[in-house]
CSV table of C-alpha atoms in Angstrom, one decimal:
chain,number,residue,atom,x,y,z
N,155,MET,CA,32.4,15.6,15.2
N,156,LYS,CA,30.6,12.0,16.0
N,157,ILE,CA,26.6,11.8,15.6
N,158,ALA,CA,25.4,11.0,18.8
N,159,ASN,CA,22.6,12.9,21.3
N,160,ASP,CA,21.6,16.7,20.3
N,161,LEU,CA,23.7,16.9,17.1
N,162,ALA,CA,22.0,18.1,13.5
N,163,VAL,CA,23.3,15.0,11.2
N,164,GLY,CA,22.5,15.3,7.3
N,165,ILE,CA,22.7,11.9,5.5
N,166,HIS,CA,22.4,10.5,2.0
N,167,TYR,CA,20.1,7.3,2.1
N,168,THR,CA,19.2,4.3,-0.2
N,169,LEU,CA,16.6,2.6,1.2
N,170,THR,CA,15.9,-1.7,-0.6
N,171,ASP,CA,13.7,-4.2,0.1
N,172,ASP,CA,14.8,-7.9,1.2
N,173,LYS,CA,13.9,-8.0,-2.6
N,174,GLY,CA,16.5,-5.5,-3.5
N,175,GLU,CA,14.1,-3.0,-4.6
N,176,THR,CA,14.6,0.8,-4.4
N,177,LEU,CA,11.8,2.3,-2.1
N,178,ASP,CA,12.7,5.7,-1.4
N,179,SER,CA,16.0,7.5,-2.2
N,180,SER,CA,17.8,10.8,-1.5
N,181,ILE,CA,20.3,10.2,-4.1
N,182,GLY,CA,20.2,13.1,-6.2
N,183,THR,CA,18.6,15.1,-3.8
N,184,GLU,CA,18.8,16.8,-0.2
N,185,PRO,CA,20.5,15.5,2.3
N,186,LEU,CA,18.3,13.9,4.5
N,187,ILE,CA,18.8,16.2,7.9
N,188,TYR,CA,17.3,15.2,11.0
N,189,LEU,CA,17.9,15.8,15.5
N,190,HIS,CA,20.5,13.0,16.5
N,191,GLY,CA,18.0,11.4,19.5
N,192,TYR,CA,15.0,12.7,19.2
N,193,SER,CA,12.9,10.1,17.1
N,194,ASN,CA,12.6,11.8,13.7
N,195,ILE,CA,13.8,9.1,12.2
N,196,ILE,CA,13.5,5.3,13.2
N,197,PRO,CA,14.7,4.1,15.8
N,198,GLY,CA,16.8,1.1,14.0
N,199,LEU,CA,18.4,3.9,11.8
N,200,GLU,CA,19.1,5.9,14.1
N,201,SER,CA,20.9,3.9,17.1
N,202,GLU,CA,23.1,2.2,14.7
N,203,LEU,CA,24.2,6.0,13.1
N,204,ASP,CA,25.8,6.7,16.6
N,205,GLY,CA,29.1,7.3,16.8
N,206,LEU,CA,29.6,7.7,13.0
N,207,ALA,CA,30.9,11.4,11.7
N,208,VAL,CA,31.1,12.5,7.9
N,209,GLY,CA,32.0,10.7,5.4
N,210,ASP,CA,30.8,7.3,7.5
N,211,LYS,CA,28.8,4.8,4.8
N,212,LYS,CA,27.9,2.3,6.5
N,213,ALA,CA,24.6,-1.0,5.6
N,214,VAL,CA,21.7,-1.3,8.3
N,215,GLN,CA,19.0,-3.9,8.3
N,216,VAL,CA,16.0,-2.8,10.2
N,217,GLN,CA,13.9,-5.8,11.4
N,218,PRO,CA,10.1,-4.3,11.0
N,219,ALA,CA,10.3,-4.3,15.5
N,220,ASP,CA,12.7,-0.9,14.7
N,221,GLY,CA,11.1,0.5,12.0
N,222,TYR,CA,7.6,0.6,10.9
N,223,GLY,CA,5.8,-2.7,13.2
N,224,GLU,CA,4.5,-6.0,12.8
N,225,PHE,CA,1.7,-5.8,10.1
N,226,ASP,CA,-1.2,-6.0,12.1
N,227,GLU,CA,-4.2,-7.2,10.4
N,228,SER,CA,-6.8,-6.2,13.2
N,229,LEU,CA,-5.8,-2.3,10.7
N,230,VAL,CA,-7.4,-4.1,8.4
N,231,GLN,CA,-10.7,-3.7,8.0
N,232,ASP,CA,-14.1,-4.1,5.7
N,233,VAL,CA,-16.2,-1.0,6.1
N,234,PRO,CA,-20.0,0.3,4.4
N,235,ARG,CA,-18.9,2.0,1.4
N,236,GLU,CA,-21.8,4.3,3.2
N,237,MET,CA,-19.2,6.2,5.2
N,238,PHE,CA,-17.6,7.4,2.2
N,239,THR,CA,-20.7,10.1,2.2
N,240,GLY,CA,-19.3,12.7,-0.2
N,241,VAL,CA,-16.6,10.7,-2.8
N,242,GLU,CA,-17.7,10.3,-6.4
N,243,SER,CA,-15.2,7.4,-6.8
N,244,ILE,CA,-13.0,5.4,-4.7
N,245,GLU,CA,-10.4,3.7,-5.5
N,246,VAL,CA,-7.5,0.4,-4.5
N,247,GLY,CA,-4.4,3.1,-3.9
N,248,MET,CA,-6.2,6.0,-2.4
N,249,ALA,CA,-5.4,7.7,1.8
N,250,PHE,CA,-8.5,9.5,3.9
N,251,GLU,CA,-7.4,10.4,7.9
N,252,VAL,CA,-10.1,8.9,10.5
N,253,ASP,CA,-10.3,9.6,13.9
N,254,GLY,CA,-8.8,6.7,16.0
N,255,PRO,CA,-9.6,6.6,20.3
N,256,ASP,CA,-6.2,7.8,19.9
N,257,GLY,CA,-6.4,11.4,17.3
N,258,HIS,CA,-5.9,10.7,13.2
N,259,HIS,CA,-4.6,7.8,11.9
N,260,LEU,CA,-3.9,7.9,7.2
N,261,VAL,CA,-5.4,4.4,6.2
N,262,GLU,CA,-5.0,2.9,2.6
N,263,VAL,CA,-8.5,1.9,0.5
N,264,THR,CA,-7.4,-2.0,-0.5
N,265,LYS,CA,-10.1,-2.9,-1.7
N,266,VAL,CA,-13.1,-2.0,-3.6
N,267,ALA,CA,-16.8,-3.3,-3.5
N,268,GLU,CA,-19.8,-3.4,-4.0
N,269,GLU,CA,-21.3,-2.8,-0.6
N,270,THR,CA,-17.7,-3.0,1.5
N,271,ILE,CA,-14.8,-0.9,1.3
N,272,THR,CA,-11.6,-2.6,2.7
N,273,ILE,CA,-8.9,0.4,4.3
N,274,ASP,CA,-5.7,-1.0,5.6
N,275,GLY,CA,-3.8,2.0,8.7
N,276,ASN,CA,-1.1,0.0,8.7
N,277,HIS,CA,2.4,1.8,7.3
N,278,ALA,CA,3.1,0.3,4.2
N,279,LEU,CA,6.7,-0.3,5.6
N,280,ALA,CA,5.0,-2.3,8.3
N,281,GLY,CA,5.9,-5.4,8.1
N,282,LYS,CA,9.0,-5.3,6.4
N,283,VAL,CA,12.7,-5.6,7.1
N,284,LEU,CA,14.1,-2.1,5.2
N,285,ASN,CA,17.5,-2.2,3.6
N,286,PHE,CA,19.5,0.8,4.3
N,287,ASP,CA,22.9,2.7,2.0
N,288,VAL,CA,24.1,5.6,4.3
N,289,GLU,CA,26.5,8.1,3.6
N,290,VAL,CA,27.0,10.4,6.8
N,291,VAL,CA,27.8,14.7,4.9
N,292,GLU,CA,27.1,16.2,7.7
N,293,VAL,CA,27.1,16.8,11.8
N,294,ARG,CA,27.1,19.9,13.1
N,295,ALA,CA,25.9,21.3,16.9
N,296,ALA,CA,22.0,21.5,16.8
N,297,THR,CA,20.7,25.2,18.2
N,298,ALA,CA,18.6,25.4,21.8
N,299,GLU,CA,15.8,26.2,19.4
N,300,GLU,CA,15.6,23.0,18.0
N,301,ILE,CA,16.6,21.4,21.0
N,302,GLU,CA,14.3,22.4,21.9
N,303,HIS,CA,11.7,21.9,19.7
N,304,GLY,CA,12.9,18.4,19.5
N,305,HIS,CA,13.3,18.8,15.3
N,306,ILE,CA,15.6,20.8,12.8
N,307,HIS,CA,15.2,23.5,11.5
N,308,SER,CA,15.2,25.2,7.9
N,309,GLU,CA,13.8,28.1,5.4
N,310,GLU,CA,9.5,26.8,5.7
N,311,CYS,CA,9.7,25.8,10.1
N,312,SER,CA,8.4,28.3,11.4
N,313,HIS,CA,8.0,26.3,15.0
């Protein structure tokens, strides 16, 4: 069976940046299982997996536009320290959920000054070229319920 829309796909992958540094990997853990054709993984990787079968291996390079997007400077802002009332200690690397015009967003603290805190709403991998080494380990028909819900169901899934 070859990878196509409406199929459940299991892959093992290693993700590296342009310097060859490993950013993420499923090696030594369970494979990543997703519903193909439902944007459950980044589009640049999903499109490259079309037509592969169990046992196939592929190196895929994904440009930022087909990954986590280009880095957007407008998502980096200095905000007054007072906006963090109730937070005792603010440190670089902390993440906070904020309300925006189009819903909730996660921002990361990138700089802490006396009067202001710099936050960044970009995904940590925005603007980066992503290199995947992928092995297809499973391709199966998705259940009607998985297709209806648009994602794979595991034992922990309740919707």
